[in-house]
Short mmCIF file of C-alpha atoms and ligand atoms in Angstrom, two decimals:
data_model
loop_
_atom_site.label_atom_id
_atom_site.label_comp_id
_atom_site.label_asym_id
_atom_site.label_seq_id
_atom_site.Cartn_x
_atom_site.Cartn_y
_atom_site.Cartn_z
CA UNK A 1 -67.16 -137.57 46.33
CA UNK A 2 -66.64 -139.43 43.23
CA UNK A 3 -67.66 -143.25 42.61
CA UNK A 4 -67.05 -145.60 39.60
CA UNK A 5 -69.95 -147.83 38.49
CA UNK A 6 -69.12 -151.15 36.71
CA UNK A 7 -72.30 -151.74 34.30
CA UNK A 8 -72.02 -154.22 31.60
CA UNK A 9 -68.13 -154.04 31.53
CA UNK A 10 -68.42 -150.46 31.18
CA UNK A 11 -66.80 -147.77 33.66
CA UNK A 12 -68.88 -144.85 34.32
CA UNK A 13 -67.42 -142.27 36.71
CA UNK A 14 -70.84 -140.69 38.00
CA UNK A 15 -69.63 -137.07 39.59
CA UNK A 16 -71.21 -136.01 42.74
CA UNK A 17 -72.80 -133.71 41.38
CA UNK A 18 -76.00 -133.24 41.80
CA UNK A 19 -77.62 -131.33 39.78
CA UNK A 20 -81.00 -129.61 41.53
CA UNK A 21 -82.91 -132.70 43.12
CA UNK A 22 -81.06 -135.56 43.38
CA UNK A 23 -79.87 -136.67 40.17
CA UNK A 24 -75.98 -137.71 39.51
CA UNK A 25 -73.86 -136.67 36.27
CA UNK A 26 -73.12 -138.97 34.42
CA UNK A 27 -69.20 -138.61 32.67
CA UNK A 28 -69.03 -139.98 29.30
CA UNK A 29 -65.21 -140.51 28.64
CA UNK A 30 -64.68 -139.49 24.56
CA UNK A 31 -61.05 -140.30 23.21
CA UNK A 32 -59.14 -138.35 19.90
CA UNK A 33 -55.39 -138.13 18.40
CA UNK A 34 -55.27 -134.89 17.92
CA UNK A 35 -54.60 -131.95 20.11
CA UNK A 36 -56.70 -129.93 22.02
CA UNK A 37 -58.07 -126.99 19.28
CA UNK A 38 -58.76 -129.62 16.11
CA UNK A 39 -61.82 -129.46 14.51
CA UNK A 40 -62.91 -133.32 15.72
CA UNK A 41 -61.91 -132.24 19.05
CA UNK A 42 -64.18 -129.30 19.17
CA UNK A 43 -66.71 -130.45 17.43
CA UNK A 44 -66.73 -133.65 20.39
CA UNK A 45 -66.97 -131.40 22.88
CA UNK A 46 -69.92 -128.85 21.08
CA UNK A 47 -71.51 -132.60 21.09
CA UNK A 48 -70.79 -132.66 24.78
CA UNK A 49 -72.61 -129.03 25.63
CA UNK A 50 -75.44 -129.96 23.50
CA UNK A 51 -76.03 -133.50 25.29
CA UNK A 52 -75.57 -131.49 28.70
CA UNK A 53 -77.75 -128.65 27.80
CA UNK A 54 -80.59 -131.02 26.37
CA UNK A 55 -80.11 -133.86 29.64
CA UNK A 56 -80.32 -131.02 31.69
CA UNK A 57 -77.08 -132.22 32.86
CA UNK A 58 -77.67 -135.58 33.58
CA UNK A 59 -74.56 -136.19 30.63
CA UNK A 60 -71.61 -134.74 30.04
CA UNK A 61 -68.90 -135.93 27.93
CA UNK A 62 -64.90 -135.62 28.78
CA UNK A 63 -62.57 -135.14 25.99
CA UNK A 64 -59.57 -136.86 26.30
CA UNK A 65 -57.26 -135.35 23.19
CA UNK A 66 -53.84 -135.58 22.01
CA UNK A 67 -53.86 -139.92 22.65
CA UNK A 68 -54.17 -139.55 26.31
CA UNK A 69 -56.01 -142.88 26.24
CA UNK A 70 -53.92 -144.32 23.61
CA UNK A 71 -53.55 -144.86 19.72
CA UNK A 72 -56.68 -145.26 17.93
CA UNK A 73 -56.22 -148.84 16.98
CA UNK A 74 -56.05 -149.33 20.41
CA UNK A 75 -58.67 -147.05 21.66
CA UNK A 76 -61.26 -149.03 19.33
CA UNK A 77 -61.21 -152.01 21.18
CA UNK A 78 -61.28 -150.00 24.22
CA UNK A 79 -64.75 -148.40 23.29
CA UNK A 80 -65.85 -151.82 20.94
CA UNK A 81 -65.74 -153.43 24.83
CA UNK A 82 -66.85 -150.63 26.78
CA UNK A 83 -63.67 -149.56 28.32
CA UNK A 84 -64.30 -146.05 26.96
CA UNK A 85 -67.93 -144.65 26.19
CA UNK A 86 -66.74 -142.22 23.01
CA UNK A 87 -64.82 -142.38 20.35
CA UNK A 88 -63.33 -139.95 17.49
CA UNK A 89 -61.07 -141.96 15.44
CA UNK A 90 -60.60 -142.31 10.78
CA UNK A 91 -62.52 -144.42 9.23
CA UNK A 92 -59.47 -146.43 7.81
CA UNK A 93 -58.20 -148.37 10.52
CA UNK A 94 -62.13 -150.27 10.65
CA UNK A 95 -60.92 -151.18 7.42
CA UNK A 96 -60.17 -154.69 8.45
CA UNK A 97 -63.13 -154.85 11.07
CA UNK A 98 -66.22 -153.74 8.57
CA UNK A 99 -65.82 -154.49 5.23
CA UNK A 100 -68.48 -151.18 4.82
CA UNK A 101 -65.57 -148.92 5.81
CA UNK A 102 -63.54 -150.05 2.63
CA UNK A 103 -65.74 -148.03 0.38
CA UNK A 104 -65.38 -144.14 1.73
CA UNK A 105 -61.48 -145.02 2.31
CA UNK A 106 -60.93 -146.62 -1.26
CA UNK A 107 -58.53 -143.92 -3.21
CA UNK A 108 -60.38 -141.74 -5.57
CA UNK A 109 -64.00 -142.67 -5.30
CA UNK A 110 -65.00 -139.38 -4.13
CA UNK A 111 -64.95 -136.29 -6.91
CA UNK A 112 -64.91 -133.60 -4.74
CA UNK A 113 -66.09 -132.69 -0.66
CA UNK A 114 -69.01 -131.82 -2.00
CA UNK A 115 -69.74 -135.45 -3.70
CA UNK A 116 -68.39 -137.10 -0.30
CA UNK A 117 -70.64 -134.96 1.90
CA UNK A 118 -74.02 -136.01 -0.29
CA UNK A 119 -72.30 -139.52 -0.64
CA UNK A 120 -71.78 -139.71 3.32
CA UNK A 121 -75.27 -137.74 4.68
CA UNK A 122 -76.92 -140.03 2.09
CA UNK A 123 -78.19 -143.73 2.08
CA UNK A 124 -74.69 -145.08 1.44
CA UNK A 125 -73.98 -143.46 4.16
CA UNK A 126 -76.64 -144.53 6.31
CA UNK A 127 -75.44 -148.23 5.11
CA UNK A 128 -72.13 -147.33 6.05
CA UNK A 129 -72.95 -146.35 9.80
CA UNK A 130 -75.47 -149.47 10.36
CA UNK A 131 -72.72 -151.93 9.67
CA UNK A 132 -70.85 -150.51 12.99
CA UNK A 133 -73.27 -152.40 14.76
CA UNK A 134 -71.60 -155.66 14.00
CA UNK A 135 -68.88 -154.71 16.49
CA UNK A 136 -70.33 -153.71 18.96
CA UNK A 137 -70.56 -149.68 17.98
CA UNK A 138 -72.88 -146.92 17.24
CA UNK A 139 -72.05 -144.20 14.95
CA UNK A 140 -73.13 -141.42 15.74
CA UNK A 141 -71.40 -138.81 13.46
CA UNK A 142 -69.10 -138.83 9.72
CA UNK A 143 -66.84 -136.15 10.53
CA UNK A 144 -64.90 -134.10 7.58
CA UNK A 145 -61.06 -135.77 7.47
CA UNK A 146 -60.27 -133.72 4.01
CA UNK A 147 -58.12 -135.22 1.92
CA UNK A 148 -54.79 -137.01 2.57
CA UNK A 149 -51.61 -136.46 0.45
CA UNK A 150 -47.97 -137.84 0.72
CA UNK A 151 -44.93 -136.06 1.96
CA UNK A 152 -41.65 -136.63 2.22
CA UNK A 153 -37.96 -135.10 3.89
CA UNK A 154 -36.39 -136.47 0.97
CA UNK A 155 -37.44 -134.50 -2.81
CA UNK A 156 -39.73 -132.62 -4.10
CA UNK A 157 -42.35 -135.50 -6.22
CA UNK A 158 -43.85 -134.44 -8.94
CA UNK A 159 -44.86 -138.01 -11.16
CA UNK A 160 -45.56 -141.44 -10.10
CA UNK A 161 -41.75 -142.15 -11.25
CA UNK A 162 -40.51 -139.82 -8.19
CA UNK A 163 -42.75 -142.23 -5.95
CA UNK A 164 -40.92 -145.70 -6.88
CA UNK A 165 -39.14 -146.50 -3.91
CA UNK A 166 -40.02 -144.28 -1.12
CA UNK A 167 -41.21 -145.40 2.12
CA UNK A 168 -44.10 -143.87 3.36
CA UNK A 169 -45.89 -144.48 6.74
CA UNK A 170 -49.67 -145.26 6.25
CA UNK A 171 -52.24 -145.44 8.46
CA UNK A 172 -53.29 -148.99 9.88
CA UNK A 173 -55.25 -150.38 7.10
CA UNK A 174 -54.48 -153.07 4.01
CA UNK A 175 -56.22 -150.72 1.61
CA UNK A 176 -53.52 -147.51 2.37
CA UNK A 177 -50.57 -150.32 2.08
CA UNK A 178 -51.67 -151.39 -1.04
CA UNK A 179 -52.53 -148.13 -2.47
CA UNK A 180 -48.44 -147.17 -1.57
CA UNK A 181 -47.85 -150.35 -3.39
CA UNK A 182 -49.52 -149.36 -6.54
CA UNK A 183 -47.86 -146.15 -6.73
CA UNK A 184 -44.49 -148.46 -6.71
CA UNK A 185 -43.47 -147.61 -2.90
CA UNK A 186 -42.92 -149.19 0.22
CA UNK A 187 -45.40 -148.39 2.55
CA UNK A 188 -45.34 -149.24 6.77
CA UNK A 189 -48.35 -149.17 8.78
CA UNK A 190 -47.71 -147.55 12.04
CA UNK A 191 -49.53 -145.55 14.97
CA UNK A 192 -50.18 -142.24 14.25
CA UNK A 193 -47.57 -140.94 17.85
CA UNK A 194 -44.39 -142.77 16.05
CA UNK A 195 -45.01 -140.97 13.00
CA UNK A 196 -42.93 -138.08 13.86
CA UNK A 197 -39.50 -139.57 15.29
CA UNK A 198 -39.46 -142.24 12.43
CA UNK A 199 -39.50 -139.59 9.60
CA UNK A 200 -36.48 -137.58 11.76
CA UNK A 201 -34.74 -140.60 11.86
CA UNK A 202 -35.10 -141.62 8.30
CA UNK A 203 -36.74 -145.25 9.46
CA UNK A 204 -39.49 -143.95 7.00
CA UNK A 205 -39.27 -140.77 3.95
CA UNK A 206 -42.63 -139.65 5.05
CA UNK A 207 -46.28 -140.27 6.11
CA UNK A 208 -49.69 -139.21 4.08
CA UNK A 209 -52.09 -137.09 5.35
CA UNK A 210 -54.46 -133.95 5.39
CA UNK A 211 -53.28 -130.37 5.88
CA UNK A 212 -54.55 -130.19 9.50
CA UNK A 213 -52.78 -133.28 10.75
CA UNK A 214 -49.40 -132.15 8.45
CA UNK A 215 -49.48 -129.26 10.93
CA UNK A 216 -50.33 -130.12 14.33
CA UNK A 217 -48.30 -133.12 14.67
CA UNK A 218 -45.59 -131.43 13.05
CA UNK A 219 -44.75 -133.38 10.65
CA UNK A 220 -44.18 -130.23 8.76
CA UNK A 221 -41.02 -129.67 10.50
CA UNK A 222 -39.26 -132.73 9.63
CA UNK A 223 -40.92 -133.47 6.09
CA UNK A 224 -41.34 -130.29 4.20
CA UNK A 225 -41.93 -132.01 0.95
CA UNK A 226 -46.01 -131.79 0.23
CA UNK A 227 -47.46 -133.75 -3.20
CA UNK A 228 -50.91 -132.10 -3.60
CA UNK A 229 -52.27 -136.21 -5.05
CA UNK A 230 -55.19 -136.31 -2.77
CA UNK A 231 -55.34 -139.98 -3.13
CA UNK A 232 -58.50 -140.05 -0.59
CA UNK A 233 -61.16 -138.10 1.34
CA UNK A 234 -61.55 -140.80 3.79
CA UNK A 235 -63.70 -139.27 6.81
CA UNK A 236 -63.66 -139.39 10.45
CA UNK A 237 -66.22 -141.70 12.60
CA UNK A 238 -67.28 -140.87 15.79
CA UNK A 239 -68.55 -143.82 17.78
CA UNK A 240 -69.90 -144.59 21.15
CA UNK A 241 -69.82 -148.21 22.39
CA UNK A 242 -73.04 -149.80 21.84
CA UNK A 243 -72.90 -150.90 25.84
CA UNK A 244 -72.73 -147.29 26.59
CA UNK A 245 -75.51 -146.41 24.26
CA UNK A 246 -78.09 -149.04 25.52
CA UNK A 247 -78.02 -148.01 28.69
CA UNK A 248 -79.85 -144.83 27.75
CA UNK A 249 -83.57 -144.22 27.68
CA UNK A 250 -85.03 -144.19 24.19
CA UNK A 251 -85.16 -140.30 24.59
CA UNK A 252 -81.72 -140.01 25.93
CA UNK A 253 -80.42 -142.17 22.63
CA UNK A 254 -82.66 -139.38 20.22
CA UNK A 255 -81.13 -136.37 22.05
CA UNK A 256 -77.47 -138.01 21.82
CA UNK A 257 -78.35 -138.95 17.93
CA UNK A 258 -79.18 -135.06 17.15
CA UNK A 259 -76.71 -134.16 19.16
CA UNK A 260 -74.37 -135.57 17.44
CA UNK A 261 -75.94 -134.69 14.18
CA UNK A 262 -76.01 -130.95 15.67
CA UNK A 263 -71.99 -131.43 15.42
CA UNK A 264 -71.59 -131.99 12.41
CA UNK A 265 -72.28 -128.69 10.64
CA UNK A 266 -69.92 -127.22 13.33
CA UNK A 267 -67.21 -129.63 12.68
CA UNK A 268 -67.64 -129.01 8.79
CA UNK A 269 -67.18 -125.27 9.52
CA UNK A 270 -64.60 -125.53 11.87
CA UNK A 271 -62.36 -127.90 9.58
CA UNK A 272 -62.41 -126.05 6.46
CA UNK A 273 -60.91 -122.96 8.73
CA UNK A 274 -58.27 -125.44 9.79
CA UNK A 275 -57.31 -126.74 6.61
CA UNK A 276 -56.85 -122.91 5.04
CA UNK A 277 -54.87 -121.93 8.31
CA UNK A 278 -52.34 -124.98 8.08
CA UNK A 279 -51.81 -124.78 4.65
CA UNK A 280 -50.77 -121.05 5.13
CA UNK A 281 -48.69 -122.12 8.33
CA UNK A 282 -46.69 -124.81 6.68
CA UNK A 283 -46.18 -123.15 3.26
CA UNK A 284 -45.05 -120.11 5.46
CA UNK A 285 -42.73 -122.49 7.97
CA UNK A 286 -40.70 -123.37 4.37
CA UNK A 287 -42.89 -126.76 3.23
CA UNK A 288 -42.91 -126.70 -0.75
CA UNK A 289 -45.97 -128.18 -2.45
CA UNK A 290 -46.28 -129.86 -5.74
CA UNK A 291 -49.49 -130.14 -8.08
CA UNK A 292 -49.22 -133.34 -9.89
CA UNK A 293 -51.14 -134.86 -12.64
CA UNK A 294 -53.47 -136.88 -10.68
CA UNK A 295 -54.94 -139.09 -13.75
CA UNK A 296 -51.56 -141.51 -13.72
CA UNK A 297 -52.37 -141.77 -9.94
CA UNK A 298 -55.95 -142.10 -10.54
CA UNK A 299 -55.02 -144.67 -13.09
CA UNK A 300 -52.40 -147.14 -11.30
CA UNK A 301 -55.35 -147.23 -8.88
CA UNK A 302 -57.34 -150.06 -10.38
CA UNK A 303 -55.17 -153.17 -8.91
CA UNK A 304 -56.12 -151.93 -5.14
CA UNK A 305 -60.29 -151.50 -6.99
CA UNK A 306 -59.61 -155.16 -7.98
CA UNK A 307 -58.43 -156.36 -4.73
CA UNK A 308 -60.72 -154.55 -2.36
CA UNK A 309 -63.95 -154.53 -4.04
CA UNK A 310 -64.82 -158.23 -5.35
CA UNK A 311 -68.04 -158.84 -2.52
CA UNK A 312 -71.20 -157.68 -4.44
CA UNK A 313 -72.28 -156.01 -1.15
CA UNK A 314 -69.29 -153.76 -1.33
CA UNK A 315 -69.75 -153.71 -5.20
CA UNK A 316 -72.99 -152.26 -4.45
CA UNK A 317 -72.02 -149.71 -2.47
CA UNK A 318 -68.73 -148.11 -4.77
CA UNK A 319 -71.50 -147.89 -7.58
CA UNK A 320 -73.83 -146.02 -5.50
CA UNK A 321 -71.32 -144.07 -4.01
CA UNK A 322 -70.58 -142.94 -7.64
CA UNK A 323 -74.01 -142.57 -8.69
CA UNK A 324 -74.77 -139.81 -6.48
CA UNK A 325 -74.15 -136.55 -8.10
C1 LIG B 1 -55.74 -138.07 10.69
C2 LIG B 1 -56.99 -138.55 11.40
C3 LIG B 1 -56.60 -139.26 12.66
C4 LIG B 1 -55.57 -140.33 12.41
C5 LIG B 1 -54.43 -139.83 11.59
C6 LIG B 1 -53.47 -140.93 11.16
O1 LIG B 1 -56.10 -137.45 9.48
O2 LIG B 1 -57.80 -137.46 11.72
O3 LIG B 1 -57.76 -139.75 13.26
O4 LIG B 1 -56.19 -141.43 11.79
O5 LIG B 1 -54.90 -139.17 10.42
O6 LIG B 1 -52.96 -140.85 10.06
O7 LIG B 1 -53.22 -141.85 11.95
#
């Protein structure tokens, strides 16, 4: 027998299940882009076995990959109002919704993974993830995202004079547009599902993105031209609506919290596997990848620096961010 409890606008399907005396499961519904196998996906459901294991099974956690519940614009007001518990989704489309977010997404701020890890696990960080509460979110995890890079169907770009004109999809978020902008292109924010059939039929030259994400949506097949710029390391966010999260006991909420920080090591390890596998895949499958100079990229960053970080608060942050060594 299964029944759905409305609490606080939230839907929790409590399974049948009863687990020695008479106890219910609860299902925690936890949404993600990518397909079944992807480092964020695994590492949400290693989150899911640990919260199980340590609630002796009072929680579990359902992984619903590959969009099922939607596109991740979407999917974040579906967990900022409780519709969905969890949520695995980049840190760029809360771009527009906390002003935090800006700083990890802004183009070149981080010097290597290394600096974005200590950046990240450290009090900027910390800074970072508190400001989720304003919407009605918890984080609960950074998640490694790698870096993203342009490609194209179109030529093989190898200086920012190759870029003028292009049109690349970005991700939903003003800083990505104008970052395309400075680099003299035409950039269209669109969901990440539309990607694929708009670069086969030419409505856009190509998208931007890590290797990972280059590989499993394919995007490979229909754009095989890769430009190594790594123009940001902007990392994945895994949230759980705050509704959701006050409705556990103060113990419950610490076990979820380590939980979640349990998953991180295993996402880190499981994403730096990926991102050697789908670069071998796609350079294999034909894609041809370009090194460019990244200083004149680097360099016809500053107008999006100008536009995106004028609040001292955020000011604050980008300095920190680069103080940490
Ligand atoms: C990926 C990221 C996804 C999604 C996608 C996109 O790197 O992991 O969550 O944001 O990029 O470009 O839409």
């Amino acid at each position: 027998m299964l029944h759905f409890s409305k609490l606080a606008g939230a839907t929790w399907l409590a399974a049948s299940l009863l687990i020695g005396s008479a106890s219910a499961q609860t299902v925690l519904r936890s949404s993600d882009t990518h397909p079944d196998g992807y480092p964020t996906v695994e590492a949400v459901k290693y989150f899911g076995e640990l919260v199980k294991e340590r609630t002796a099974g009072r929680y579990a956690v359902e992984v619903y990959h590959s969009a099922q519940l939607g596109e991740e614009k979407d999917t974040i007001e579906q967990v900022r109002s409780g519709v969905i518990d969890l949520n695995r989704v980049s840190m760029a489309p809360f771009n527009g919704l906390i002003a935090e977010t800006t700083v990890p997404s802004l183009p070149y701020l981080f010097r290597s993974e290394e600096h974005m890890h200590k950046v990240m696990d450290g009090d900027v960080g910390n800074q970072i993830a508190a400001a989720f509460d304003q919407v009605g979110l918890v984080l609960l995890a950074f998640y490694d995202g790698g870096a993203r890079s342009f490609y194209n169907s179109k030529k093989p770009i190898n200086t920012l004079e190759d870029m003028k004109g292009m049109k690349f999809r970005v991700i939903q978020s003003d800083i990505f547009v104008d970052m395309v902008a400075a680099l003299g292109a035409n950039a269209t924010p669109m969901p990440y599902g539309e990607v694929y059939s708009a670069i086969e039929t030419g409505v856009i030259d190509g998208a931007e993105n890590n290797f990972p994400s280059y590989d499993t949506a394919k995007h490979a097949e229909v754009a095989k031209f890769y430009l190594l710029d790594e123009h940001t390391m902007v990392p994945e966010a895994f949230v759980m609506a705050k509704s959701s999260f006050d409705k556990l006991t103060p113990e419950d909420q610490a076990i979820f919290k380590q939980a979640a920080k349990d998953s991180v090591a295993k996402q880190r390890e499981l994403w730096t596997a990926k991102v050697k596998e789908s670069r071998a895949k796609v350079e294999a499958a034909g894609s041809q990848i370009t090194t460019p100079d990244k200083q004149p990229f680097i360099d016809a960053m500053a107008p999006v620096y100008e536009k995106h970080v004028k609040d001292a608060k955020i000011k604050a942050l980008v300095d920190a961010a680069r103080a940490v060594q």
